[in-house]
Coordinates of C-alpha atoms and ligand atoms in Angstrom, one line a residue:
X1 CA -21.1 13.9 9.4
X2 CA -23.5 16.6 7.7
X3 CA -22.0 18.3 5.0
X4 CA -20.7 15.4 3.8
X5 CA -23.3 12.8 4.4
X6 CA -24.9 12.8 1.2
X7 CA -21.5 12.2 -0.8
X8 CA -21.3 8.9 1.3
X9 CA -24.7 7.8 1.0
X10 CA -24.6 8.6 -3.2
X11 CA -21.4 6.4 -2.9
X12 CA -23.1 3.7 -1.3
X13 CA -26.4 3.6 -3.6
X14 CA -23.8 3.5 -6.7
X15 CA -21.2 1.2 -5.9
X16 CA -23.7 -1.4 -4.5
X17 CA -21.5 -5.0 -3.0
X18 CA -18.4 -3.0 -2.6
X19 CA -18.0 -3.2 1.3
X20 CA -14.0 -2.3 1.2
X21 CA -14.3 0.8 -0.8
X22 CA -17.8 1.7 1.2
X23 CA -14.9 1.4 4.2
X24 CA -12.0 3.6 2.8
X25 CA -14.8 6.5 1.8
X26 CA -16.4 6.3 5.0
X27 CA -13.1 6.7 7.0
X28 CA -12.0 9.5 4.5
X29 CA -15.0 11.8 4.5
X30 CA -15.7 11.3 8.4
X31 CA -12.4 13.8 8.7
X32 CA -12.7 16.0 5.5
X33 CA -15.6 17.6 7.4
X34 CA -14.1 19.9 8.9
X35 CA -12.1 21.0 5.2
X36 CA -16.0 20.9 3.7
X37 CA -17.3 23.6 6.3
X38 CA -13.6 25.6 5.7
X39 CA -14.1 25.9 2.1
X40 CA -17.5 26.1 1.1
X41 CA -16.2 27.0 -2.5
X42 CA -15.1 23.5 -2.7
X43 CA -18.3 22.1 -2.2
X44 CA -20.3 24.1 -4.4
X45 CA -17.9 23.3 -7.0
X46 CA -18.5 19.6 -6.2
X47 CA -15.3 18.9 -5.4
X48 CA -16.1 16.0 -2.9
X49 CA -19.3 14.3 -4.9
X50 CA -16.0 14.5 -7.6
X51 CA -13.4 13.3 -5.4
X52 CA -14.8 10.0 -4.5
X53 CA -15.8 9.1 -7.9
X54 CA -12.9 7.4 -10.2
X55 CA -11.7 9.1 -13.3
X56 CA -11.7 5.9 -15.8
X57 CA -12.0 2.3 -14.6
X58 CA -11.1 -0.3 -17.3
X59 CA -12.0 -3.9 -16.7
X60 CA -11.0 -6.1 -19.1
X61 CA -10.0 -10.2 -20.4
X62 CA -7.0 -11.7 -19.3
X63 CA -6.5 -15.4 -20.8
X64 CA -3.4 -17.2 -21.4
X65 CA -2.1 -20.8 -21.7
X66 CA -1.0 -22.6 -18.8
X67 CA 1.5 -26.0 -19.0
X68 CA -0.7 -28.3 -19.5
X69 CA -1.8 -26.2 -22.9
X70 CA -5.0 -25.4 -21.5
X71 CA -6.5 -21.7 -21.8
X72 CA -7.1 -20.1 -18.8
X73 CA -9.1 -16.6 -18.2
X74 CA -8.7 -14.2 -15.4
X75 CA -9.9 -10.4 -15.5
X76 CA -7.8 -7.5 -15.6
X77 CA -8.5 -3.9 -13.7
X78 CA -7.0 -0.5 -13.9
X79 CA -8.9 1.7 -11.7
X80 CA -7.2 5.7 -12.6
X81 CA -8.8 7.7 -9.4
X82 CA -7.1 10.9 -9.9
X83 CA -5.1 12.9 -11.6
X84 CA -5.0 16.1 -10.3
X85 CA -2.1 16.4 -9.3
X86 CA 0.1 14.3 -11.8
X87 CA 0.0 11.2 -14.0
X88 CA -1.9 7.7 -12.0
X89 CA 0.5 6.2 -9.6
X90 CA -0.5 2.7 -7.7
X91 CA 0.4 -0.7 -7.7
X92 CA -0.8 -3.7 -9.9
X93 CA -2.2 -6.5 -7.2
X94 CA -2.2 -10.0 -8.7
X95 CA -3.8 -12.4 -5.9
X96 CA -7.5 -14.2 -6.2
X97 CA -9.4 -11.7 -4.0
X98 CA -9.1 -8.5 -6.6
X99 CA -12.1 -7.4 -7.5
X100 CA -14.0 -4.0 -8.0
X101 CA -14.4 -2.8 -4.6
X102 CA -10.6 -3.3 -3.8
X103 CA -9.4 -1.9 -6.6
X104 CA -11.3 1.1 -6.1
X105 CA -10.9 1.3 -2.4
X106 CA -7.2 0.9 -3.0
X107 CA -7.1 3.5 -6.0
X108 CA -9.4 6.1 -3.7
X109 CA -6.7 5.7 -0.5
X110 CA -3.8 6.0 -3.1
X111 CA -4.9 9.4 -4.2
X112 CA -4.8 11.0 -0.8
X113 CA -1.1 9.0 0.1
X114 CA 0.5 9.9 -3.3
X115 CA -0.4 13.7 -2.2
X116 CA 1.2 13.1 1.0
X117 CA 4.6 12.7 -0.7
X118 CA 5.0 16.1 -2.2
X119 CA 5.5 14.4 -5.2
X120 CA 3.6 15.0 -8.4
X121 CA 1.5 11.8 -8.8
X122 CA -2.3 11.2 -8.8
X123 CA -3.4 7.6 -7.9
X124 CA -4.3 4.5 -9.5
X125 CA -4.2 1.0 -9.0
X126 CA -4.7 -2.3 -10.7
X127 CA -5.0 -6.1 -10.7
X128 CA -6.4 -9.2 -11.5
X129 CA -7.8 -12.1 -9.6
X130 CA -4.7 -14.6 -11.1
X131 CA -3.0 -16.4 -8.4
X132 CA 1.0 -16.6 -9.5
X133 CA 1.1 -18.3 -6.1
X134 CA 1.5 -22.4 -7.3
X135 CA 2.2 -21.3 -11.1
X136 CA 5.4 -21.9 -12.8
X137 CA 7.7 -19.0 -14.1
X138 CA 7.0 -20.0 -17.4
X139 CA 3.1 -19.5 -16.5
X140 CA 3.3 -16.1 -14.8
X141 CA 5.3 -15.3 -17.7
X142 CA 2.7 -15.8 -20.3
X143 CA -0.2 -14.2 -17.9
X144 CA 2.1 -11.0 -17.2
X145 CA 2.2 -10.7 -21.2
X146 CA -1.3 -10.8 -22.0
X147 CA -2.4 -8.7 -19.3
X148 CA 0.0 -6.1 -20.7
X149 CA -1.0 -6.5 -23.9
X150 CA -4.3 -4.4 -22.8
X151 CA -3.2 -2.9 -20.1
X152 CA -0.5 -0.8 -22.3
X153 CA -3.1 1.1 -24.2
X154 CA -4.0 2.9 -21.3
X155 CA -0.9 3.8 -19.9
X156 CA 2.3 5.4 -20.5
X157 CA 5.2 7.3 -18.5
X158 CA 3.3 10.8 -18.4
X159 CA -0.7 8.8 -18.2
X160 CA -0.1 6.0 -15.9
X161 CA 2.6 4.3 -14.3
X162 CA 2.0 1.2 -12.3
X163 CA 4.1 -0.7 -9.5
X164 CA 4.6 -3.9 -7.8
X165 CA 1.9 -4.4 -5.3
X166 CA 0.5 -8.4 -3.4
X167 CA 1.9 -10.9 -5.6
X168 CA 3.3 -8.7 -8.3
X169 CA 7.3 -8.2 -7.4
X170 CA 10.3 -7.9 -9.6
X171 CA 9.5 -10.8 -11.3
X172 CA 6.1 -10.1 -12.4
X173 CA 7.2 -6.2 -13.4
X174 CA 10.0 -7.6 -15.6
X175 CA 7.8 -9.3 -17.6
X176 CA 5.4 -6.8 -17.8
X177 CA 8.3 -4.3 -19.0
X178 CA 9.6 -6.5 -21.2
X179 CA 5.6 -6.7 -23.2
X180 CA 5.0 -2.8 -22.7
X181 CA 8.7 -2.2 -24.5
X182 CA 8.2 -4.7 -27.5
X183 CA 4.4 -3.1 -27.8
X184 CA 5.4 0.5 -27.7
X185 CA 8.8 -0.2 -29.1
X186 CA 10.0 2.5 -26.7
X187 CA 12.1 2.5 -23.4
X188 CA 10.5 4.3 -20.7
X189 CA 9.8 4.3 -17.4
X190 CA 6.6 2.8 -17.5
X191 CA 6.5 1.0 -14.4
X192 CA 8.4 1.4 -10.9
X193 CA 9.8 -1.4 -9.3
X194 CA 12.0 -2.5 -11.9
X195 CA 15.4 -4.3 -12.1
X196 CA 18.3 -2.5 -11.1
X197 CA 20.2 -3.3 -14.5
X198 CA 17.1 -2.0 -16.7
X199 CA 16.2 1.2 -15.0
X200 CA 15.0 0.7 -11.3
X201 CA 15.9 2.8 -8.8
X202 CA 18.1 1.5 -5.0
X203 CA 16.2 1.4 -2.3
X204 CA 12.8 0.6 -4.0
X205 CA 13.0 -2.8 -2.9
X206 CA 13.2 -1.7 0.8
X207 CA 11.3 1.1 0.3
X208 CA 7.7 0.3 1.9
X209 CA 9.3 -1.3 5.0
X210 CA 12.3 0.9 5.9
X211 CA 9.6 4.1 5.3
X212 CA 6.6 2.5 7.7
X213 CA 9.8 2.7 10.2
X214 CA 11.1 5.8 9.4
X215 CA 7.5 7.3 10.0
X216 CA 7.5 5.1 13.1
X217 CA 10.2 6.2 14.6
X218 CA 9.6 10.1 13.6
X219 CA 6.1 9.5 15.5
X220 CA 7.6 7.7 18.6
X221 CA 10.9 10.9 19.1
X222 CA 8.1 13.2 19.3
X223 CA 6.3 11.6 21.9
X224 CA 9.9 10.8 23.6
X225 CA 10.1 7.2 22.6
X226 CA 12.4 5.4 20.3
X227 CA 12.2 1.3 18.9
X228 CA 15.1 0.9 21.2
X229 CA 14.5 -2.5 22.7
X230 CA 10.8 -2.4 21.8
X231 CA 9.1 -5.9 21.1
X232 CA 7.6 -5.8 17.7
X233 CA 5.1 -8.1 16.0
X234 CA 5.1 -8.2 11.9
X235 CA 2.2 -9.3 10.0
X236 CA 3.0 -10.6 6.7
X237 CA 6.3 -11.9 5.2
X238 CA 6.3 -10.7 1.4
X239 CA 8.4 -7.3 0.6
X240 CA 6.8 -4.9 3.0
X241 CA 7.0 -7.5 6.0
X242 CA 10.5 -8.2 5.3
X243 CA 12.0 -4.8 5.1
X244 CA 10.2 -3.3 7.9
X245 CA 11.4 -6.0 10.0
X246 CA 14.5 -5.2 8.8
X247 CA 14.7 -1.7 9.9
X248 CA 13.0 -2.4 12.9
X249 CA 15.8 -4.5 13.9
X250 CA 18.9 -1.6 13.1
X251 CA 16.5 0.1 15.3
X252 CA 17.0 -1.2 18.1
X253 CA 14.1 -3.2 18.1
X254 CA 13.3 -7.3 18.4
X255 CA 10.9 -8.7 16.0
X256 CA 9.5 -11.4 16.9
X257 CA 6.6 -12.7 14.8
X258 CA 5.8 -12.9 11.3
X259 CA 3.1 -14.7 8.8
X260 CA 2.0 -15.6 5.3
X261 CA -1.8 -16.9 4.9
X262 CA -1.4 -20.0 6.3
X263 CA 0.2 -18.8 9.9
X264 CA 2.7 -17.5 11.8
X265 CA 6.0 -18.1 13.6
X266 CA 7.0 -16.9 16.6
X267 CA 10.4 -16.7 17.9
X268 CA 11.0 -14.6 21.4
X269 CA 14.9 -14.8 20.6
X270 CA 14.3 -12.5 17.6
X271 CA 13.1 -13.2 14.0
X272 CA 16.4 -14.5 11.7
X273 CA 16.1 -12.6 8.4
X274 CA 18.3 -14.6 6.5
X275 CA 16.6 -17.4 7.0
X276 CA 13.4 -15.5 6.4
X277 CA 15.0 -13.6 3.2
X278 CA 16.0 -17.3 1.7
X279 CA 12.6 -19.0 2.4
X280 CA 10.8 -15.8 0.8
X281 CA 12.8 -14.5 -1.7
X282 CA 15.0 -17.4 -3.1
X283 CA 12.3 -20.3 -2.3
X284 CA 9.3 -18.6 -2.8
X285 CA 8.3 -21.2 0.3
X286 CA 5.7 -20.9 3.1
X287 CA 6.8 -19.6 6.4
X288 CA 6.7 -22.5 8.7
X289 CA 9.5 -23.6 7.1
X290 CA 11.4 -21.5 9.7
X291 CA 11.1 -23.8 11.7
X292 CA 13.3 -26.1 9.8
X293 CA 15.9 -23.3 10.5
X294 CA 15.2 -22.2 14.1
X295 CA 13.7 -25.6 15.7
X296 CA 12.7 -23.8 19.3
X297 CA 10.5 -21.2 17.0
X298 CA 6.5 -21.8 16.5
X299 CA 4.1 -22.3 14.5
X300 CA 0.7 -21.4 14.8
X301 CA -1.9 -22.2 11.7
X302 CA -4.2 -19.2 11.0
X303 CA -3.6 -15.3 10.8
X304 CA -5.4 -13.6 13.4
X305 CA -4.0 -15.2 16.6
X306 CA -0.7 -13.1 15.6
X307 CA -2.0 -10.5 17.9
X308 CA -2.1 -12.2 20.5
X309 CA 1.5 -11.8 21.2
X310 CA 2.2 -9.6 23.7
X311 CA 4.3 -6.9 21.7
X312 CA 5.1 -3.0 22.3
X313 CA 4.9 -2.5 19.0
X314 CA 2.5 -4.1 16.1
X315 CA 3.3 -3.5 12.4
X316 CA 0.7 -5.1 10.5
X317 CA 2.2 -5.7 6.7
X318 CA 0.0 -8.0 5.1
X319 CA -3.3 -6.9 3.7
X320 CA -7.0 -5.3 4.7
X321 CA -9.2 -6.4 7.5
X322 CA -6.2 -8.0 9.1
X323 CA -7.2 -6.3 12.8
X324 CA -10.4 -6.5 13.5
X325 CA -11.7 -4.8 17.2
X326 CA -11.1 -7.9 19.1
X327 CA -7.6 -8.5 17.9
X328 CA -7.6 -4.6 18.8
X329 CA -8.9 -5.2 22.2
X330 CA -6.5 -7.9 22.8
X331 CA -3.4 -5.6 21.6
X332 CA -4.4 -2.8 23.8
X333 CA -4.9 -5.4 26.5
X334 CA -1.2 -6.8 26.0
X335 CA 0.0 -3.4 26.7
X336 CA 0.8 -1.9 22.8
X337 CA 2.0 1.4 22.6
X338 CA 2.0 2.0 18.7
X339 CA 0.4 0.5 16.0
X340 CA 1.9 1.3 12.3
X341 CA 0.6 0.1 9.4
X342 CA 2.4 -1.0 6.5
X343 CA -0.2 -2.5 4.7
X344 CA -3.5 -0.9 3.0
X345 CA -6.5 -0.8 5.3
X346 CA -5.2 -3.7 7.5
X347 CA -7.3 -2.5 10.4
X348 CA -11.5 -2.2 10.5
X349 CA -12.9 1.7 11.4
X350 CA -13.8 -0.1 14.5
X351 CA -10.5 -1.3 15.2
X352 CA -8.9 2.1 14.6
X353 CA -11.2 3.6 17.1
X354 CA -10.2 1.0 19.7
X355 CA -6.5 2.3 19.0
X356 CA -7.1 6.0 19.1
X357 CA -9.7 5.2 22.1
X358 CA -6.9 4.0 24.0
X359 CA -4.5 6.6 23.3
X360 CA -2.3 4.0 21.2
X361 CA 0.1 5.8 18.7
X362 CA -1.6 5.2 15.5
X363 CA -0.2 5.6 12.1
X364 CA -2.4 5.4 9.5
X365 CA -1.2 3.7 6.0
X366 CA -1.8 6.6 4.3
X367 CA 1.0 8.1 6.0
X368 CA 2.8 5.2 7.6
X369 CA 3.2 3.1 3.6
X370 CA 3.8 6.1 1.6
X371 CA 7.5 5.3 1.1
X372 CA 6.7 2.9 -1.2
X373 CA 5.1 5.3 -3.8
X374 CA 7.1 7.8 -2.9
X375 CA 10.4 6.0 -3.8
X376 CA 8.6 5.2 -7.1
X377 CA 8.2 8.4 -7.6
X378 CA 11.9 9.2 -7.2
X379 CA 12.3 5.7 -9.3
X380 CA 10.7 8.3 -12.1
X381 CA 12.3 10.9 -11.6
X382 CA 15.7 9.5 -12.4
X383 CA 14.2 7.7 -15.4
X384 CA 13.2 10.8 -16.9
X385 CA 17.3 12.3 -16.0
X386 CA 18.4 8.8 -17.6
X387 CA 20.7 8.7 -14.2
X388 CA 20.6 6.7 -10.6
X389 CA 20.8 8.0 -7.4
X390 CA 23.3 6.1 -5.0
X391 CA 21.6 3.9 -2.4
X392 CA 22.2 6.1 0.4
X393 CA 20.8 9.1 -1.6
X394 CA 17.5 7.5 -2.5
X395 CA 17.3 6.3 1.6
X396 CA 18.4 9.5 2.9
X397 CA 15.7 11.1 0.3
X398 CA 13.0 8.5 1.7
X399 CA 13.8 9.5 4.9
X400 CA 13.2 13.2 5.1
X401 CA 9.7 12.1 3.0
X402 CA 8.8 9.8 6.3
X403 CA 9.8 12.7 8.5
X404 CA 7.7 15.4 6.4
X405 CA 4.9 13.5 5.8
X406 CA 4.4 12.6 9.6
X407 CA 5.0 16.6 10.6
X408 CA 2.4 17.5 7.5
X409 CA -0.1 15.0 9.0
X410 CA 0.5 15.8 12.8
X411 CA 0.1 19.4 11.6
X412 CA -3.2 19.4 10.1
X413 CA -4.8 17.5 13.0
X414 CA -3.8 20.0 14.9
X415 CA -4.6 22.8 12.8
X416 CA -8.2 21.7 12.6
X417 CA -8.6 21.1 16.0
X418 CA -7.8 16.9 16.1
X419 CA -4.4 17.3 17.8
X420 CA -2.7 13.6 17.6
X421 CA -5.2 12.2 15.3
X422 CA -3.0 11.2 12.5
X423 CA -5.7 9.5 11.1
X424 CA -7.7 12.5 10.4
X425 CA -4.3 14.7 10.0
X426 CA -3.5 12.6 6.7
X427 CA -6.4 12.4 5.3
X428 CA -7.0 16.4 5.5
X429 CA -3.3 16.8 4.4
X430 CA -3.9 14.6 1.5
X431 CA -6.9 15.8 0.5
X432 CA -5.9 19.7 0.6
X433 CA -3.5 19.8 -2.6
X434 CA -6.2 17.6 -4.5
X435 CA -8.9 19.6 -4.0
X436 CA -7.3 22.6 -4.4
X437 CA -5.6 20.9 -8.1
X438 CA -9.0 20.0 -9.1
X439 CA -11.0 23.3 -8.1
X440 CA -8.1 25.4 -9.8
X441 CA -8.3 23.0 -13.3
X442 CA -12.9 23.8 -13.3
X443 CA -15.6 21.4 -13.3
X444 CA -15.6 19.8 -16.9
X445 CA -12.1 18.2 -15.5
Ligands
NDP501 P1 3.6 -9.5 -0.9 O1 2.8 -10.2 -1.9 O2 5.1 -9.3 -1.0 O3 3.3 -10.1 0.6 C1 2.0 -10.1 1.1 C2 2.1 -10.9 2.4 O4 0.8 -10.8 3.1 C3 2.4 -12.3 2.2 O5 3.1 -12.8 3.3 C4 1.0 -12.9 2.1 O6 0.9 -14.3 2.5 C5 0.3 -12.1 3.1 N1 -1.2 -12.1 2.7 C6 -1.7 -11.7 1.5 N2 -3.0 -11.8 1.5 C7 -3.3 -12.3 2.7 C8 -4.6 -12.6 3.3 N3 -5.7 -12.4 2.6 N4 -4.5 -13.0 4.6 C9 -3.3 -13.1 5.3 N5 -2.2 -12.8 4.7 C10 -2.1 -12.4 3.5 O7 2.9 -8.0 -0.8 P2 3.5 -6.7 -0.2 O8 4.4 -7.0 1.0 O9 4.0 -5.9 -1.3 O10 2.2 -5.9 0.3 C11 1.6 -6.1 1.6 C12 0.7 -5.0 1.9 O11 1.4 -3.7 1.8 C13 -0.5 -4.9 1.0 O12 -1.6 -4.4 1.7 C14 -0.1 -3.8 0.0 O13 -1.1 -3.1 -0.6 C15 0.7 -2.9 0.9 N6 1.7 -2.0 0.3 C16 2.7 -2.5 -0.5 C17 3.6 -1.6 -1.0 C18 4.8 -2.1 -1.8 O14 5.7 -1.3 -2.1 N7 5.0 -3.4 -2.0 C19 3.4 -0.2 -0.9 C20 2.4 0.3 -0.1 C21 1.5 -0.6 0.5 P3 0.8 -15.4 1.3 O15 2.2 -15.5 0.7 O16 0.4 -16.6 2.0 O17 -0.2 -14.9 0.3

């Protein structure tokens, strides 16, 4: 890096103890140097000491009373990155890890996706460290409220619209709407992700999982592969996990691991989704109780040994960090062929480079997760009409989003000389139509 190094090293002195955001900066800039030495313009106008640097972060106190009537305090965050390009867009992550340097990492990597779509939103995201894991309804209830209760006055359906995100699902955004519309005594779509009687959209539920697929599968037909009776391994088993397993399956494809962060199953016959759907969705129960519904299945306690299994295919759906360079190694070793990541950062910049090393199809969760944001986006769009899109509209819509972004971001790594770097190719894609936003609106933006 040269033009850029002194943007990443300014990042580092100010954000001191924030090694996850450090990560997602470093991985961005290493490919926007070859945009920085294409348009001088837009680093004399700052435009990448600007782009790394969040618009407003708001950190604030979340306490409520648990069942036992004793007050409990967690902290809320809304990190708004960038609005270039249209009003915040990210998810709202409730699990104990959030802090400041996920929250930013994950707001900075959302800004570049969100562009990706095509669609006209800038990215956010938010959080707090509250665990709903363990907590009654009644519990998650009163902590959704209060969080709201702050987290309204800073964000609206043309400011800020949050979605679901780790531990924050239907539940959790139905009782966030239901605060934000007694507060602001107005119905809007403030949030995506919602209920399909109060204004959420089909195919938002799926959304995540069936894109990472879509993108997959766009990726593999242009190398002259399909999923067609590919072995797949699935970290994870919350929304993304379960819908990209899903798909993979009408693909063609056999699924045959899956985790929570305890451990992980693994069945050669082919992962059951029912049984999967009913101890995830209806139980809210821990995944080695698939065992109790497919006895010849194991279990293995612990994450990481997941990649062990030999597998053509590895989707890894469950959260950052999750493939380091030896559970890399040992992919590449077990003969992958593509690696597509459904959740945010899940593997190290070393681990990446192992992949792309190894000429492994890599697809980046920038591009690979967008579907997510993007069906929010389309969740908007039909709030604003006051009308819903069939299910098969919204899917076919998702689809031809997958397909674009993956020709948008095979295109720019090409164009600037990266050919089949996807990594690089979103991140230059992304970044294009932000910089170019934010040098058109001047420098007091
Ligand atoms: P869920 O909360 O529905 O599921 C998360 C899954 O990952 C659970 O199985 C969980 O296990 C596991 N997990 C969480 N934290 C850890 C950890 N530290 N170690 C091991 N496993 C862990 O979340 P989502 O499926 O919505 O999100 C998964 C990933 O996808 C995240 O990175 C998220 O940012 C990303 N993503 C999600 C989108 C969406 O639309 N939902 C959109 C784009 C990206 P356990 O139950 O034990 O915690």
């Amino acid at each position: 890096m040269e033009i850029l190094k002194s943007v990443l090293e300014d990042v580092i002195k100010r954000n001191p103890n924030e090694p996850e955001f450090h990560q997602a900066v470093t991985e961005v800039l290493e490919s926007l140097e070859p945009v920085a030495k294409a348009h001088p313009e837009w680093v004399e106008a700052g435009i990448f000491d600007r782009i790394v640097e969040p618009e407003r972060q708001i950190v604030f106190r979340v306490s409520w009373v648990d069942d036992a009537g004793k007050v409990r305090v967690n902290r809320g965050y809304r990190v708004q990155f960038n609005s270039a390009i249209g009003p915040y867009k990210g998810g709202i992550r409730l699990h104990p890890s959030v802090n400041f340097s996920i929250m930013k990492f994950l707001g900075f990597e959302q800004v570049f996706k969100n562009a990706l779509t095509g669609l006209p939103i800038g990215g956010a995201k938010g959080g707090s460290d509250f665990d709903p894991k363990g907590k009654s309804d009644g519990e998650v209830m009163r902590f959704c409220q209060s969080f709201m209760t702050e987290l309204a006055k800073h964000i609206g359906p043309d400011t800020d619209v949050p979605a679901g995100d780790i531990g924050t699902g239907a539940r959790e955004i139905g009782y966030m709407f239901g605060q934000y519309k007694r507060l602001a005594n107005e119905y809007t779509g403030v949030l995506t992700g919602k209920g399909l009687d109060w204004g959420g959209s089909l195919a938002r539920t799926e959304a995540t999982g069936y894109g990472l697929c879509y993108f997959m599968d766009a990726y593999l037909k242009d190398k002259g592969e399909t999923f067609q009776g590919k072995t797949v391994v699935v970290s994870g088993s919350g929304n993304v996990a379960i819908f990209a397993t899903e798909k993979a399956t009408e693909l063609g494809a056999k699924v045959v691991a899956l985790s929570d962060s305890n451990g992980y199953i693994y069945d050669p016959e082919g992962i059951d989704l029912a049984a999967v759907k009913e101890i995830k969705l209806v139980k809210r129960g821990r995944i080695k109780e698939y065992l109790e519904y497919r006895p010849n299945a194991t279990y293995t306690e612990g994450c990481s040994g997941i990649w062990k299994i030999k597998c053509d295919i590895a989707l890894p759906c469950a959260t950052q960090n999750e493939i380091d360079v030896n559970s890399a190694k040992t992919l590449i070793a077990n003969g992958v062929m593509a690696v597509g990541e459904g959740a945010n950062m899940p593997s190290t910049i070393d681990a990446i480079n192992a992949f792309l090393d190894a000429g492994i199809l890599f697809g980046p969760a920038k591009a690979a997760n967008a579907g997510g944001v993007a069906t929010s986006a389309l969740e908007m769009s039909q709030n604003s009409m006051r009308y819903s899109w069939s299910f098969e509209e919204v899917d076919a819509k998702l689809k031809g989003i997958m397909e674009n972004i993956y020709k948008n971001a095979s295109k720019a790594a090409k164009d600037y000389g990266h050919e089949g770097n996807l990594v690089v190719g979103a991140n230059i894609a992304g970044c294009e139509k932000v910089a170019r936003s934010m040098y058109a609106h001047g420098v007091a933006y």
